[in-house]
Short mmCIF file of C-alpha atoms in Angstrom, two decimals:
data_model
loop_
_atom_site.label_atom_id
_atom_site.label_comp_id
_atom_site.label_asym_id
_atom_site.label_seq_id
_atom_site.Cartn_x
_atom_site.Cartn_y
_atom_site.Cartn_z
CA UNK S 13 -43.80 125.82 -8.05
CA UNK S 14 -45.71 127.34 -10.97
CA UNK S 15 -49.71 128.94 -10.13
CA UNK S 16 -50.97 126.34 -12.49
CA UNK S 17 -49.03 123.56 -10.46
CA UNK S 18 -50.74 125.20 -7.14
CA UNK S 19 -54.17 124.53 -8.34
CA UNK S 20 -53.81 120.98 -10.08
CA UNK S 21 -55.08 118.89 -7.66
CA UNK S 22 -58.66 121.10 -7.84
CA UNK S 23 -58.31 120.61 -12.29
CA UNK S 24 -57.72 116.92 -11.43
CA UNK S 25 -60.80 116.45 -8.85
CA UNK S 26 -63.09 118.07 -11.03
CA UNK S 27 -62.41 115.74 -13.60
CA UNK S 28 -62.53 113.05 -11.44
CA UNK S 29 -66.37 113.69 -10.14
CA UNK S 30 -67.12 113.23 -13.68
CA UNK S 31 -65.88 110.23 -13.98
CA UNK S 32 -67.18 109.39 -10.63
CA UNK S 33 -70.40 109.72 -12.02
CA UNK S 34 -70.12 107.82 -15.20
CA UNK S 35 -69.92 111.18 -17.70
CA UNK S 36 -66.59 111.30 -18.78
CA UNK S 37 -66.61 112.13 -22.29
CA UNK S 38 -64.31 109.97 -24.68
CA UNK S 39 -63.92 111.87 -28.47
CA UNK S 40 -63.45 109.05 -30.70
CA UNK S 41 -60.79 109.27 -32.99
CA UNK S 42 -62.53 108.90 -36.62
CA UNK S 43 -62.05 110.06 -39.78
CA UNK S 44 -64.93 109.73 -42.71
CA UNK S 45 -64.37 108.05 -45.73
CA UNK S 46 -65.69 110.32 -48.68
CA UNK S 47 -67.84 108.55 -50.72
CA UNK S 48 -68.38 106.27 -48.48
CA UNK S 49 -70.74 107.58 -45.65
CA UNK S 50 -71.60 106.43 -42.80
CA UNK S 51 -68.63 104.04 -43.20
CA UNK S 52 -65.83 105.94 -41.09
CA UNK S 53 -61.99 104.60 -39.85
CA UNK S 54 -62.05 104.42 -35.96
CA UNK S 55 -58.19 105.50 -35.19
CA UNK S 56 -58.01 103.17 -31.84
CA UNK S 57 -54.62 104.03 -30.73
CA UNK S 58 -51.61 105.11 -32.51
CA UNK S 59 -51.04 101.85 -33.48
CA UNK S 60 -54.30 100.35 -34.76
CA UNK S 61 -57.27 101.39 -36.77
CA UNK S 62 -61.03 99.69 -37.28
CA UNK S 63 -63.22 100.46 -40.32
CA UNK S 64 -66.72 101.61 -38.86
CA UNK S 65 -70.36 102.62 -39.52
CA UNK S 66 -71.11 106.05 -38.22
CA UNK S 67 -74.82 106.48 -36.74
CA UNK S 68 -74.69 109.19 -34.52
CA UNK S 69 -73.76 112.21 -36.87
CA UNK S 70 -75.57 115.51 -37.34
CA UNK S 71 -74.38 115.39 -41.11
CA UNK S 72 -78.01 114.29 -41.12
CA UNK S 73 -78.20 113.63 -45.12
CA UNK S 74 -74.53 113.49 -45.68
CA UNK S 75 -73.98 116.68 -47.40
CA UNK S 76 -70.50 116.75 -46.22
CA UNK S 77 -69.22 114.29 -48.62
CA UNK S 78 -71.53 115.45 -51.62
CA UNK S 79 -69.69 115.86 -54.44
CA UNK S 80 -71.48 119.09 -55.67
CA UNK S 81 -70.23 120.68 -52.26
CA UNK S 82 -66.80 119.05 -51.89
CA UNK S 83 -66.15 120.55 -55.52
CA UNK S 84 -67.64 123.86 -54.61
CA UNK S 85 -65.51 124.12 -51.64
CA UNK S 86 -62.69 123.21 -53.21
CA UNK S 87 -63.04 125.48 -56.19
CA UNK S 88 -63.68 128.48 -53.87
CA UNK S 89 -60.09 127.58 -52.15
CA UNK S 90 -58.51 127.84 -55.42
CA UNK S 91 -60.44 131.16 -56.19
CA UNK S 92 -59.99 132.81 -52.79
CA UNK S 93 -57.45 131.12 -50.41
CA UNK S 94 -58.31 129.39 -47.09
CA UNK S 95 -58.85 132.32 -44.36
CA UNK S 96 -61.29 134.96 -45.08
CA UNK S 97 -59.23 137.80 -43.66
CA UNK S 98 -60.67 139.10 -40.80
CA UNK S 99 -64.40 140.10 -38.64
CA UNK S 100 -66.87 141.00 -41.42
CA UNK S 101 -66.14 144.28 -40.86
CA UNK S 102 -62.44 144.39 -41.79
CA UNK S 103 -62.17 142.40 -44.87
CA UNK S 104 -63.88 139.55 -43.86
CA UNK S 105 -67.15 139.88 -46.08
CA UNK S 106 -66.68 138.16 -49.39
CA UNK S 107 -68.77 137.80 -52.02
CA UNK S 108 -69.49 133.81 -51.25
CA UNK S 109 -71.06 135.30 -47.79
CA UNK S 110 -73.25 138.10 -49.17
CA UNK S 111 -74.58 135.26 -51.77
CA UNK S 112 -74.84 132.57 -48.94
CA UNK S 113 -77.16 135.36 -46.90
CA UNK S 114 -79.20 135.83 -49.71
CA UNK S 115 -79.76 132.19 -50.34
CA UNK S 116 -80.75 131.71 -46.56
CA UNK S 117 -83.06 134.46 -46.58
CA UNK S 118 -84.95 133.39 -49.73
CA UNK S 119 -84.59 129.62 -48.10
CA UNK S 120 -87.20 130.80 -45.16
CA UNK S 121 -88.79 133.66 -46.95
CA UNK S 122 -87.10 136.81 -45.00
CA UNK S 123 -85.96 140.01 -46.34
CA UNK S 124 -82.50 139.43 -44.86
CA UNK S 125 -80.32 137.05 -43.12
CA UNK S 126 -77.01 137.10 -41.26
CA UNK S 127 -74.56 134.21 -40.88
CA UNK S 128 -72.43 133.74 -38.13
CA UNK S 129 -69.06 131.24 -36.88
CA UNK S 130 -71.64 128.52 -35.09
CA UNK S 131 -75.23 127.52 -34.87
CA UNK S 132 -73.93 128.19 -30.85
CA UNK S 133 -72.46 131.73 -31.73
CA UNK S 134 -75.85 132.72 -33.78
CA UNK S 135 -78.56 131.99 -30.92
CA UNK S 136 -75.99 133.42 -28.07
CA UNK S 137 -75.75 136.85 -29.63
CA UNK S 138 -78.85 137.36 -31.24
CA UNK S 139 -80.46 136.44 -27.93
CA UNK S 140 -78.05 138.55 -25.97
CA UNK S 141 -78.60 141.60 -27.81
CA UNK S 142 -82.28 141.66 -27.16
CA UNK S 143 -81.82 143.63 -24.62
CA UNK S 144 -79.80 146.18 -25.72
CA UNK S 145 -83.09 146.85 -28.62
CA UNK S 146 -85.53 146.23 -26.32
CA UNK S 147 -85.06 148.00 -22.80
CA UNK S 148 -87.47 146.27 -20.07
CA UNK S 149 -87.55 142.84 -22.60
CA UNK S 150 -89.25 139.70 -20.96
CA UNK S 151 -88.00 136.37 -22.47
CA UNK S 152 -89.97 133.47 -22.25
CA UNK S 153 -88.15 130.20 -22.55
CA UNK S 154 -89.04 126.98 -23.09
CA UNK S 155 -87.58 124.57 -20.60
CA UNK S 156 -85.90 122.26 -23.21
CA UNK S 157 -84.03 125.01 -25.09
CA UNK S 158 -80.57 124.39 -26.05
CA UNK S 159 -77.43 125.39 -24.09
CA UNK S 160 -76.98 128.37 -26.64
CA UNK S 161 -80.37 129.93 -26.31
CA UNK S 162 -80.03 129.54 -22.36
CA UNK S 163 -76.58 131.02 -22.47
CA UNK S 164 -78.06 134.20 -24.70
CA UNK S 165 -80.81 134.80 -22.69
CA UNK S 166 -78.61 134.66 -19.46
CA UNK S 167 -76.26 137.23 -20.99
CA UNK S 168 -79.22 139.33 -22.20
CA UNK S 169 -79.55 140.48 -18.21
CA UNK S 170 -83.36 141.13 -18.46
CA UNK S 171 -86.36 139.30 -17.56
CA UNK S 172 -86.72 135.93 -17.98
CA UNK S 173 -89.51 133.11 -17.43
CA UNK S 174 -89.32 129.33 -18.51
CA UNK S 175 -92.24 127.84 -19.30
CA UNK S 176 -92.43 123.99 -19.39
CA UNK S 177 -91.75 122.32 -22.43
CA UNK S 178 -94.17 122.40 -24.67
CA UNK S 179 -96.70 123.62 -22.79
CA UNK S 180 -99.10 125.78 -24.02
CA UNK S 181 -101.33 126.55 -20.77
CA UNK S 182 -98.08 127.42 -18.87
CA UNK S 183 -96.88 129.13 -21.74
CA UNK S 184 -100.32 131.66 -21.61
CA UNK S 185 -100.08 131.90 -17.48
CA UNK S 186 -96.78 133.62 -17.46
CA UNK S 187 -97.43 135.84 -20.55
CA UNK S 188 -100.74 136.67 -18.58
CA UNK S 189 -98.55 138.01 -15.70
CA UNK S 190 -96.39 140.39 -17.68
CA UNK S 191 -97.38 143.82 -18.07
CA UNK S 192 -99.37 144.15 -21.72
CA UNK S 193 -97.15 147.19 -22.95
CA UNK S 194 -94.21 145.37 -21.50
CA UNK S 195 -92.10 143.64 -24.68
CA UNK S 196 -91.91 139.83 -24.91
CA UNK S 197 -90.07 137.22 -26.99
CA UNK S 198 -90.95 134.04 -26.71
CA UNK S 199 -87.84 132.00 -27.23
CA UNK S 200 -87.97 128.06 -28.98
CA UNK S 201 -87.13 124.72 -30.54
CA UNK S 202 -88.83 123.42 -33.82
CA UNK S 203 -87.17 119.73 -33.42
CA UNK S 204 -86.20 118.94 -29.64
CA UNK S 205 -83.01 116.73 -30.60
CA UNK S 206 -82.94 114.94 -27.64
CA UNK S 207 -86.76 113.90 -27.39
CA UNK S 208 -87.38 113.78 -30.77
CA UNK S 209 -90.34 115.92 -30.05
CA UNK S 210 -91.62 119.09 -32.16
CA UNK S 211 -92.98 122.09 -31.13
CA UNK S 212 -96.65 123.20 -30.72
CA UNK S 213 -95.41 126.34 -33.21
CA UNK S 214 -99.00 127.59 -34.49
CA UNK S 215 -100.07 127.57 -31.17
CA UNK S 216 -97.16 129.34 -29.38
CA UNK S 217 -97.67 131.79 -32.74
CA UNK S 218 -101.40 132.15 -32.24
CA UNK S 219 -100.15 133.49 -28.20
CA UNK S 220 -97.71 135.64 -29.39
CA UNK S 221 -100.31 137.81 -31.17
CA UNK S 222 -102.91 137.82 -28.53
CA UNK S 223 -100.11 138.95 -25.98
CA UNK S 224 -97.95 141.24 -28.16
CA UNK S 225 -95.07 139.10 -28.10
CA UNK S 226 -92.03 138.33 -30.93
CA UNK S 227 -91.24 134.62 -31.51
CA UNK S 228 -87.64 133.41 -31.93
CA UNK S 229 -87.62 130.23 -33.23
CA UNK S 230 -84.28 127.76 -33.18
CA UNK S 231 -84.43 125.23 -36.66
CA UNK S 232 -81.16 123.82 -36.61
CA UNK S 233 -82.17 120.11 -36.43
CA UNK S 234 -84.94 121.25 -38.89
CA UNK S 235 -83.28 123.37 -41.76
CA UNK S 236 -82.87 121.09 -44.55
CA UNK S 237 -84.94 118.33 -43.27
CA UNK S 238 -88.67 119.67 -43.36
CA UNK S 239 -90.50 121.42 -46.18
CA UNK S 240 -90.64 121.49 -49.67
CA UNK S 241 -87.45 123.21 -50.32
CA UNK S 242 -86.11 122.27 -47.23
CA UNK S 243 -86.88 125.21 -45.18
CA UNK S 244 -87.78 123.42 -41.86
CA UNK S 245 -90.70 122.72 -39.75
CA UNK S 246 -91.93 126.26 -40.40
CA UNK S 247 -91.76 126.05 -43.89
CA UNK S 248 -93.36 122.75 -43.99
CA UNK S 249 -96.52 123.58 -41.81
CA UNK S 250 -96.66 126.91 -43.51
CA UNK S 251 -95.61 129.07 -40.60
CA UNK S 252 -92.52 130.90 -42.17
CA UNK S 253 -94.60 134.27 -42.18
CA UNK S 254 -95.85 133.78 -38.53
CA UNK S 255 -92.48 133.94 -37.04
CA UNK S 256 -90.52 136.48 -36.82
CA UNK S 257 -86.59 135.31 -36.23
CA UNK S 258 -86.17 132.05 -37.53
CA UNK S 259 -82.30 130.61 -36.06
CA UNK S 260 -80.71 127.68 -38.29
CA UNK S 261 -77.23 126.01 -38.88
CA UNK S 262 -75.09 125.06 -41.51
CA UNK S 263 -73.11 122.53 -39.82
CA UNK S 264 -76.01 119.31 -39.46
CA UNK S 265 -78.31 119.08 -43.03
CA UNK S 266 -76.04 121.20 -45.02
CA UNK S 267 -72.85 119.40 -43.67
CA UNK S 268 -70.42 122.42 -42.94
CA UNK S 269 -70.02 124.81 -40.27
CA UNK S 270 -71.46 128.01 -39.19
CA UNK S 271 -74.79 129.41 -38.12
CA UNK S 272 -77.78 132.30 -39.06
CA UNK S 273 -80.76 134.19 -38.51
CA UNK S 274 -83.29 135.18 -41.08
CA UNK S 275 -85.88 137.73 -40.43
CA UNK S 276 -86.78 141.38 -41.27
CA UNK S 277 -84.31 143.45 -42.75
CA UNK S 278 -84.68 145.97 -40.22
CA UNK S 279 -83.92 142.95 -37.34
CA UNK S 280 -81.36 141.74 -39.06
CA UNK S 281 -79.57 144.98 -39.29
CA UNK S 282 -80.02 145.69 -35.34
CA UNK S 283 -78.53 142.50 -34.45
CA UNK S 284 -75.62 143.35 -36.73
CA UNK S 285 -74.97 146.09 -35.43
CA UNK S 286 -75.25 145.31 -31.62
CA UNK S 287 -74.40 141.84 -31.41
CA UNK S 288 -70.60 141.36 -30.00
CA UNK S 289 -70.68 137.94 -30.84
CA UNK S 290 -70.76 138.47 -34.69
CA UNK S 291 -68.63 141.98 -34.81
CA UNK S 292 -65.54 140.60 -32.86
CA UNK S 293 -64.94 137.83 -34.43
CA UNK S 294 -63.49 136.27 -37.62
CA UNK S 295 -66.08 135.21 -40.35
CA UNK S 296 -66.13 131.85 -41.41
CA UNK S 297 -63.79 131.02 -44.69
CA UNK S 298 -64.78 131.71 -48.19
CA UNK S 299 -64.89 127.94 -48.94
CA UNK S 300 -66.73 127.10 -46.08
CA UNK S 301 -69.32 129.85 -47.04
CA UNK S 302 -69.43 128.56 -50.50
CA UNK S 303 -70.06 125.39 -49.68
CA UNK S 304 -72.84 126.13 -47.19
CA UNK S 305 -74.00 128.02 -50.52
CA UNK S 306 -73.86 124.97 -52.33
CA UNK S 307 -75.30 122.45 -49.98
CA UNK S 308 -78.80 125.02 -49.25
CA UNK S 309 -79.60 125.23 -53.39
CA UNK S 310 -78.94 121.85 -53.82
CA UNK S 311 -81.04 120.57 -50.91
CA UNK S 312 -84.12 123.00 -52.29
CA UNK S 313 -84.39 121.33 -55.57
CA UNK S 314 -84.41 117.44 -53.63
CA UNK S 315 -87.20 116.79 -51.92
CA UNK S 316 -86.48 112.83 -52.82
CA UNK S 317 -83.30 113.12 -50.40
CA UNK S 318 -85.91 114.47 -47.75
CA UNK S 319 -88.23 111.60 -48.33
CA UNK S 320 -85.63 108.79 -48.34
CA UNK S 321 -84.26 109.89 -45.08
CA UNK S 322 -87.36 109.64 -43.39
CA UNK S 323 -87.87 106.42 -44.85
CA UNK S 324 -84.57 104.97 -43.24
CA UNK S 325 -85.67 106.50 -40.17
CA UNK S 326 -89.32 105.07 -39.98
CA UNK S 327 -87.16 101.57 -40.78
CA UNK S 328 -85.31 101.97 -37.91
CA UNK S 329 -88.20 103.13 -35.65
CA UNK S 330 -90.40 100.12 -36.62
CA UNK S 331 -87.32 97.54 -36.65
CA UNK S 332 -86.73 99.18 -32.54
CA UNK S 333 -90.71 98.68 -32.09
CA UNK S 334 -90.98 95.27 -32.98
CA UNK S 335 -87.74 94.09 -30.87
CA UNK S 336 -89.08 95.61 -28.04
CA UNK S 337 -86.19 98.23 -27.17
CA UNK S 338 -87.70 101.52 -24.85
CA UNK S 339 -86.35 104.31 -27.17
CA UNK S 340 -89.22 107.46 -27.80
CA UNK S 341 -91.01 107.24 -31.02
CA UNK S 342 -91.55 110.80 -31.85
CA UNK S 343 -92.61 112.49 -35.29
CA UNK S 344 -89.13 113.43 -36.18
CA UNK S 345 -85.76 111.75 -37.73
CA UNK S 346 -83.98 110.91 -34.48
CA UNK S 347 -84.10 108.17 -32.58
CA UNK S 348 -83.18 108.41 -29.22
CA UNK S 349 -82.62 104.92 -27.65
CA UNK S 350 -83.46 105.11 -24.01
CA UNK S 351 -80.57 103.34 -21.48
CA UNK S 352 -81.21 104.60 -17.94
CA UNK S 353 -77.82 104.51 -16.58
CA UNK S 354 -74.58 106.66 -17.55
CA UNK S 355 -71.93 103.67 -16.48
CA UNK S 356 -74.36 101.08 -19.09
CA UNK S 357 -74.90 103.74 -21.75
CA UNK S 358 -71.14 104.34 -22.01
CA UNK S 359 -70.43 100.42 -22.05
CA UNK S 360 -72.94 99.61 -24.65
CA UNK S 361 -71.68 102.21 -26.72
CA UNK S 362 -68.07 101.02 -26.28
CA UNK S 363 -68.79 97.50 -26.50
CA UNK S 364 -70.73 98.50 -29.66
CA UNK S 365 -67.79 99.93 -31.51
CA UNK S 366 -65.13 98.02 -30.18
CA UNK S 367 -67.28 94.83 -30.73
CA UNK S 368 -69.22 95.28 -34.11
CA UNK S 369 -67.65 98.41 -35.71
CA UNK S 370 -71.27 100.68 -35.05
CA UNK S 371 -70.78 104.28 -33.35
CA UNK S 372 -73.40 105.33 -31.40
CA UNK S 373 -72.23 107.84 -28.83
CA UNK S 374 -73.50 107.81 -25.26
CA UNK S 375 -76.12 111.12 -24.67
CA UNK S 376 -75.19 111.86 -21.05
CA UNK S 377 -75.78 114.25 -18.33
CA UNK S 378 -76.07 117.30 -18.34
CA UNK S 379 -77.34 117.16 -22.20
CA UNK S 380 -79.86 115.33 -20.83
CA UNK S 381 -81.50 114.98 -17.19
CA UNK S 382 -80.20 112.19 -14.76
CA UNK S 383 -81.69 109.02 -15.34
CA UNK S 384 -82.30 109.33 -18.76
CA UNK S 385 -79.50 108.57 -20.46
CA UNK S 386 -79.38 107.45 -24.09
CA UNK S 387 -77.79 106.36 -26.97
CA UNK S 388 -79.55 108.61 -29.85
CA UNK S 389 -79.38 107.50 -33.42
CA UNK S 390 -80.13 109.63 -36.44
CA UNK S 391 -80.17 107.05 -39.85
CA UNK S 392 -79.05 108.76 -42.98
CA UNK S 393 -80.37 108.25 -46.45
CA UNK S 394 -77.21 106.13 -47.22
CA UNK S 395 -78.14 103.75 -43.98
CA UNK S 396 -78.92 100.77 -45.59
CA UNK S 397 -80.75 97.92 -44.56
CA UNK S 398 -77.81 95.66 -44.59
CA UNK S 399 -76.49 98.16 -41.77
CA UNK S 400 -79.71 98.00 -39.96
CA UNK S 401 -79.47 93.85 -39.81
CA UNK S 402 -75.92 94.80 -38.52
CA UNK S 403 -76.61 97.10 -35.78
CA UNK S 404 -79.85 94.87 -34.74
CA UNK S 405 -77.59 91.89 -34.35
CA UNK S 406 -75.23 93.95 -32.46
CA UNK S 407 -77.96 95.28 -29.71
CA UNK S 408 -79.52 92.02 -30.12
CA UNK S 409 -76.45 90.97 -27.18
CA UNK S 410 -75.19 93.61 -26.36
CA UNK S 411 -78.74 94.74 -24.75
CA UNK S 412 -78.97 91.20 -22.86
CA UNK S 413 -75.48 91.08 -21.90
CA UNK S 414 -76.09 94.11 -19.60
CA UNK S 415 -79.62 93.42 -18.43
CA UNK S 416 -80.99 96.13 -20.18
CA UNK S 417 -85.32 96.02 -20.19
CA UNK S 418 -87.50 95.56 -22.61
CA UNK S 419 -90.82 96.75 -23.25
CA UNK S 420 -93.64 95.20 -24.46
CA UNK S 421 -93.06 94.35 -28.83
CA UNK S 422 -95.96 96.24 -30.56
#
């Protein structure tokens, strides 16, 4: 009997108390159809395939099938080769990085910028390496901050306080309690993805000066989407200047993969240098870089792209208000549809796809609390309102077929 064979039974129960509880992830099989987004081929087996409409995709303004970036990608292939070689410290800094870094600093108005492998991979090591800059570092932490910022500041090994979401008051009591010479960084969310919700930022700013504290600000459902040139909340509300690490990614509004900070040179170059995370391991491709370069100087010069998407998602919001479906209205692009129940939320959305050809994937514990599970739908500039009478039919019975409430039509 092999070790792994010993503890198999353990693998297999774990797995099974997911289920258990209605949270078993399924990864549907799809493939996008350039050109052609959201429309996507669902690959249901080996055997059979069913054309869909895609409507739960962080490619927020499909950038990933813009031509301008498909060609700049493919042109840097053809230029450089696939792999970029190694860590950014052997061989693995091209030119198509160094450019990309300077775009994204001049993108939120920073003297420098760093790129790393993941939007993940950025906030865990800059928030990690706080510490090792800042001896006797207090982190506070709002209680809605993604995985990756709660993994950083775990790793960071220094003091931490979570202050509830949003919440200014709370936010002032606990910076109140920490010694004044004592250094603080208060850690953050622009766009809550899950709530659709935005942060108070002038006012969490506005603290941060009276109490001494940096701010570290995560954009990544932001960058692209907000401002003028695309910039992100900060950039749209004027705040750029008021905050001093601003986190982003490449892989949701610009439609590739990879993440970054931009902030003071001198930042910037402490995180480099500290930050295991981006030293020890391989940089993102050329291509992939170049295409990220692509996608951010496009997206500065189209506002119009900006506007249309949050046309299609106002249309969506008011077409949910008037049928009387709970889902949380918020200020931004995403549209969380509220279910209740993990077991419902995964039939609906499997009943949905199977049924009508719409993906919408189930938002489950522990992304989000018990009890509040959710299908959450972010419409494109390309969703159309031919796709909209499609998916309102589809909920339409889908919603009454498993007794799911309504509220009250405004």
């Amino acid at each position: 009997m092999t070790t792994s064979v010993r503890y198999r039974d353990q693998f297999k129960a774990a797995v099974d108390a997911v289920r258990a509880e209605g949270r078993y992830r399924i990864f549907r099989d799809i493939r996008r159809k350039k050109g052609a987004f959201p429309r996507a081929t669902w690959f249901k087996d080996d055997h059979s395939e069913q054309d869909i409409t895609v409507w739960c995709s962080n490619d927020y303004l499909g950038m990933g099938q813009n031509n301008c970036v498909v060609e700049a990608v493919k042109s840097a292939v053809e230029a450089a080769g696939t792999g970029s070689g190694g860590t950014r410290n052997i061989s693995g800094t091209t030119r198509y990085h160094v450019q990309l870094e300077s775009e994204l600093a001049d993108l939120h108005a920073k003297e420098a910028s760093l790129v790393f492998t993941s939007g993940y991979v950025a906030n865990e090591a800059a928030l990690s390496t706080m510490s090792k800059i800042l001896p006797d570092l207090h982190i506070l932490s709002d209680e809605m901050n993604h995985a990756s910022m709660i993994s950083g500041i775990r790793n960071a090994r220094t003091h931490k306080h979570i202050f509830k979401h949003n919440d200014l008051n709370d936010l002032e009591e606990k910076l109140k309690a920490i010694p004044a010479d004592a250094p603080k960084l208060i850690a953050f969310e622009s766009v809550y993805s899950m709530d659709a919700d935005i942060a108070p930022i002038e006012g969490i700013c506005d603290l941060a000066d009276r109490y001494g504290a940096l701010t570290y600000i995560d954009e990544v459902h932001a960058v692209g989407m907000y401002g003028p040139r695309g910039g992100g909340v900060c950039e749209a509300r004027g705040l750029m200047d008021r905050v001093d690490i601003i986190q982003g990614t490449l892989a949701k509004a610009f439609g590739m993969i990879g993440g970054y900070i931009a902030a003071d040179r001198v930042i910037v170059d402490a995180i480099r240098s500290l930050a295991s995370g981006f030293i020890f391991t391989t940089s993102i491709p050329p291509s992939t870089a170049a295409g990220a370069l692509r996608s951010v100087r496009v997206l500065k010069i189209s506002p119009q792209m900006r506007d249309r998407h949050q046309d299609r998602a106002n249309v969506l919001k008011a077409r949910f208000r008037a049928a009387g479906y709970p889902f949380i209205d918020g200020d931004t692009h995403i549209v969380p549809l509220m279910v209740g129940d993990p077991v419902k939320c995964q039939a609906v959305s499997d009943r949905l796809i199977e049924d009508y050809g719409i993906y919408a994937q189930p938002i489950n514990f522990p992304t989000v609390p018990r009890g509040t599970e959710r299908l959450r739908f972010t419409p494109s500039p390309f969703h159309t309102d031919a796709m909209m009478d499609e998916l309102m039919s589809a909920l339409s019975e889908v919603w009454d077929e498993f007794e799911l409430e309504h509220v009250e039509a405004a």
